PDB file of C-alpha atoms in Angstrom:
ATOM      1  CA  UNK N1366     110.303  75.439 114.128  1.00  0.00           C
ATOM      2  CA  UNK N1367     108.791  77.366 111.428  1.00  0.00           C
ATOM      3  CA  UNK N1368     109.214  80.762 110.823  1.00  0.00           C
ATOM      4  CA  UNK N1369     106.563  81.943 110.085  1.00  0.00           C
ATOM      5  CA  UNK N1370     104.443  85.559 111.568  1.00  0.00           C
ATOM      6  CA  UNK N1371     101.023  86.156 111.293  1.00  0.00           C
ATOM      7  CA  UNK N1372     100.134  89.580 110.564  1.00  0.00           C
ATOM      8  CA  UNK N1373      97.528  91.436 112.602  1.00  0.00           C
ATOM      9  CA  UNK N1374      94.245  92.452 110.717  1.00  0.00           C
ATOM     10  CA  UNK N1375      95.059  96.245 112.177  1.00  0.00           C
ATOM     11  CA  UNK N1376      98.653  96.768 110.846  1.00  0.00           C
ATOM     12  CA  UNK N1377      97.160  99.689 108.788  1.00  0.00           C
ATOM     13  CA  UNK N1378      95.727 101.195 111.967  1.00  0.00           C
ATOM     14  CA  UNK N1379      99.635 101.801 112.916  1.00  0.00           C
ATOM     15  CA  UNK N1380     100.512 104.255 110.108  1.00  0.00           C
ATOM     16  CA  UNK N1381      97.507 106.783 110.494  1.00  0.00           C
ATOM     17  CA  UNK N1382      97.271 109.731 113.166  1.00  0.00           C
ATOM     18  CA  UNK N1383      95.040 108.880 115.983  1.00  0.00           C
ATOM     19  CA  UNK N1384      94.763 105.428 114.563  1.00  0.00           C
ATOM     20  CA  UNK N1385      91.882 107.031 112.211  1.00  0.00           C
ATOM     21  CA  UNK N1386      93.244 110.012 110.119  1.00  0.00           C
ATOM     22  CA  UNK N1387      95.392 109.720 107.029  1.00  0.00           C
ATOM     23  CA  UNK N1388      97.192 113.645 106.506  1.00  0.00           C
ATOM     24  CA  UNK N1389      94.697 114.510 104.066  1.00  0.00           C
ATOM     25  CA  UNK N1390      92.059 113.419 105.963  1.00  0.00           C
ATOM     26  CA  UNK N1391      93.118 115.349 109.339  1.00  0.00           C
ATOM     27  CA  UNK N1392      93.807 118.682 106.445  1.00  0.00           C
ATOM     28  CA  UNK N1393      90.182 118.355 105.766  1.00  0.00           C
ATOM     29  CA  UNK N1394      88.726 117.979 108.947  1.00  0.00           C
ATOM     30  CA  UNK N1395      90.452 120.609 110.709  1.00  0.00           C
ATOM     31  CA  UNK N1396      89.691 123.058 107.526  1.00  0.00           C
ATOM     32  CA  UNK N1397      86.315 122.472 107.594  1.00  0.00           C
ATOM     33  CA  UNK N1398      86.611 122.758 112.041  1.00  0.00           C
ATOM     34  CA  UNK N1399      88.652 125.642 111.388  1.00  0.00           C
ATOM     35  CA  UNK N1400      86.577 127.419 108.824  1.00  0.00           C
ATOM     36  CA  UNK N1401      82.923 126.853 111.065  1.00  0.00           C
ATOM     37  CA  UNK N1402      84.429 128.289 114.036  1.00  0.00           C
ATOM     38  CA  UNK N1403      85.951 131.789 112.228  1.00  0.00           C
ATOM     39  CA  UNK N1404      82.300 131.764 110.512  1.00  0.00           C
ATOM     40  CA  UNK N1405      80.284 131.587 113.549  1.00  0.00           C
ATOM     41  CA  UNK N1406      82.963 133.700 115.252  1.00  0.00           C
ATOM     42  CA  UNK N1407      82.235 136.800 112.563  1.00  0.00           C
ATOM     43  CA  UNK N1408      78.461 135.733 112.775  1.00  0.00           C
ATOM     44  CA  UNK N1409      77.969 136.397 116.548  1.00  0.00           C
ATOM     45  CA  UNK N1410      79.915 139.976 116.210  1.00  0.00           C
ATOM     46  CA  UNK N1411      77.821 140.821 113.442  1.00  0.00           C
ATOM     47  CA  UNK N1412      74.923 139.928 115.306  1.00  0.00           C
ATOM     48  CA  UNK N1413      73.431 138.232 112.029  1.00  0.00           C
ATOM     49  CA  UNK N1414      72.335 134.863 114.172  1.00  0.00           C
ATOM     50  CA  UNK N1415      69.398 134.042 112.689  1.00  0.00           C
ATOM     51  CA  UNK N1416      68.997 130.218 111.739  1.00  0.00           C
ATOM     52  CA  UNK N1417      69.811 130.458 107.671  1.00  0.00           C
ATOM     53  CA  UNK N1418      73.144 131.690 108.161  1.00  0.00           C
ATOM     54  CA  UNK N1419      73.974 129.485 111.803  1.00  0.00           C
ATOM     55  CA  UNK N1420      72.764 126.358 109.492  1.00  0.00           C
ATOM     56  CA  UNK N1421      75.289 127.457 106.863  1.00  0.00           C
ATOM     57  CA  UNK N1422      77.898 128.692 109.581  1.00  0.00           C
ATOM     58  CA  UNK N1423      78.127 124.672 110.433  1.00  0.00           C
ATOM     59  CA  UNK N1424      77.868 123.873 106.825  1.00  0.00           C
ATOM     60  CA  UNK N1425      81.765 123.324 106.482  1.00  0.00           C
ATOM     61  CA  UNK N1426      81.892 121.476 109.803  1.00  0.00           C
ATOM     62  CA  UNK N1427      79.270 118.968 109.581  1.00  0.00           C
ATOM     63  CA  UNK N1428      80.895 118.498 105.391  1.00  0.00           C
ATOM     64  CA  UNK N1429      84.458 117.659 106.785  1.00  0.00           C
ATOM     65  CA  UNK N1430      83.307 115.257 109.293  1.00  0.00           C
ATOM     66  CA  UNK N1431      80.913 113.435 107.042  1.00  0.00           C
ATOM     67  CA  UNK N1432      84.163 112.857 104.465  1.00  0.00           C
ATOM     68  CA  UNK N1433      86.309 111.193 107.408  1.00  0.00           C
ATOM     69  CA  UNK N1434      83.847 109.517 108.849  1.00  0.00           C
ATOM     70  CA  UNK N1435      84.861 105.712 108.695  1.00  0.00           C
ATOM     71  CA  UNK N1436      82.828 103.471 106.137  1.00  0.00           C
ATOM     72  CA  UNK N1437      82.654  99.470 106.519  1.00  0.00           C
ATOM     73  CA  UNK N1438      85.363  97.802 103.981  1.00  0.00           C
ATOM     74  CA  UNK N1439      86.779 101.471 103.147  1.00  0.00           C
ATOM     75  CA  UNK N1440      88.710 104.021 104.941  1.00  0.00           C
ATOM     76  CA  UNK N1441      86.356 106.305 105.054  1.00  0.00           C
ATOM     77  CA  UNK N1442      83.238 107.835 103.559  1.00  0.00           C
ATOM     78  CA  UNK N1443      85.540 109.931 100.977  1.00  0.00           C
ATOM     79  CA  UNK N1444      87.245 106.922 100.040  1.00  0.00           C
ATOM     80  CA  UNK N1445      84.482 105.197  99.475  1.00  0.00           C
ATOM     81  CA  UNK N1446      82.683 108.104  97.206  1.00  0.00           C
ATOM     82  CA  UNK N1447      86.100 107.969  95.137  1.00  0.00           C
ATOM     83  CA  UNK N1448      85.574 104.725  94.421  1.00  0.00           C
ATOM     84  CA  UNK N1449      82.198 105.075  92.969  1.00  0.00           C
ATOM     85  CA  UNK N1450      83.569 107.400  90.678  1.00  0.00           C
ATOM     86  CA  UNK N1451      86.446 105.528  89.971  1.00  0.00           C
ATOM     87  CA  UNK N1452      83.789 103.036  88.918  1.00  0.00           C
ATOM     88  CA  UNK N1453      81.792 104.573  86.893  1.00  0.00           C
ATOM     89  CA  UNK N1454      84.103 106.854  84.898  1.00  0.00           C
ATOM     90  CA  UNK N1455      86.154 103.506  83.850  1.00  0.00           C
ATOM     91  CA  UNK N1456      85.859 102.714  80.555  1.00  0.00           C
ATOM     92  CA  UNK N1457      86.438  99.124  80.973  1.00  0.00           C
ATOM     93  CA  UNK N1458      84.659  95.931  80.381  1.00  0.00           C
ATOM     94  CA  UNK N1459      84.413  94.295  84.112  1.00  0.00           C
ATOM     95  CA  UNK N1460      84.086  90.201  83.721  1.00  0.00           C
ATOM     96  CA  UNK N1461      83.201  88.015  86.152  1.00  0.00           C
ATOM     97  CA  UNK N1462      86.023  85.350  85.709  1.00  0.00           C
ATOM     98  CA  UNK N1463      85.405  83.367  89.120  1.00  0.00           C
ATOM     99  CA  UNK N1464      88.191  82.467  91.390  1.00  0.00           C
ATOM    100  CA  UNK N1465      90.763  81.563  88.461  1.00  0.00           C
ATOM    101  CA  UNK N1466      94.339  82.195  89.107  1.00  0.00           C
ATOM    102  CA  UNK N1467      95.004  82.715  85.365  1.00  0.00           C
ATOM    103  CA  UNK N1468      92.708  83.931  82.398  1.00  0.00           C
ATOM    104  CA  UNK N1469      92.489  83.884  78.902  1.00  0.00           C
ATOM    105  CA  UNK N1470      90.546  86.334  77.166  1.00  0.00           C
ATOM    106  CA  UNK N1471      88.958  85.876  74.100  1.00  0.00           C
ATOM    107  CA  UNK N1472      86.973  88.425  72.034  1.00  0.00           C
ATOM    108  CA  UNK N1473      83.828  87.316  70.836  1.00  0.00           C
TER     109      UNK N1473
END
């Protein structure tokens, strides 16, 4: 008999909290939970409610959960803006080279 073991497609899922957050990601999201509730907290003492400042009370909030929200193909939604950037600040030549195992470049 072979021995041979397939590998789930969720093996990553394993090594995050809650099967979603990596430790940055769960840093950021309760900062930003953590952060809207003492804001709205010292609004509602303050009585300085007015919608302006509840709006930007949530800011934080609704910020941190947009960043670890998951994205198709990516981990998440700041993954995936990372890798924009990571894009377009390279100062590489990209090349389609097909499915080829090996390459050899020439300069033209």
């Amino acid at each position: 008999m072979n021995n041979q073991f397939l590998i789930p497609a969720n093996t990553k899922k394993g090594s995050l909290i809650f099967g979603i957050f990596m430790p940055v990601d769960l840093v950021i999201f309760l900062t930003g939970v953590g952060i809207t509730l003492l804001a709205l907290i010292i609004m509602s003492t303050t009585n300085v409610m007015d919608n302006f400042t509840s709006i930007l009370g949530i800011l934080p909030a609704l910020i941190a959960v947009f960043l670890v929200f998951p994205f198709p193909n990516y981990h998440n939604v700041r993954t995936a803006i990372g890798e924009v950037i990571t894009f377009y600040t390279n100062r590489q030549k990209y090349i389609w080279r097909g499915w080829c195992s090996s390459y050899e470049f020439k300069d033209k």
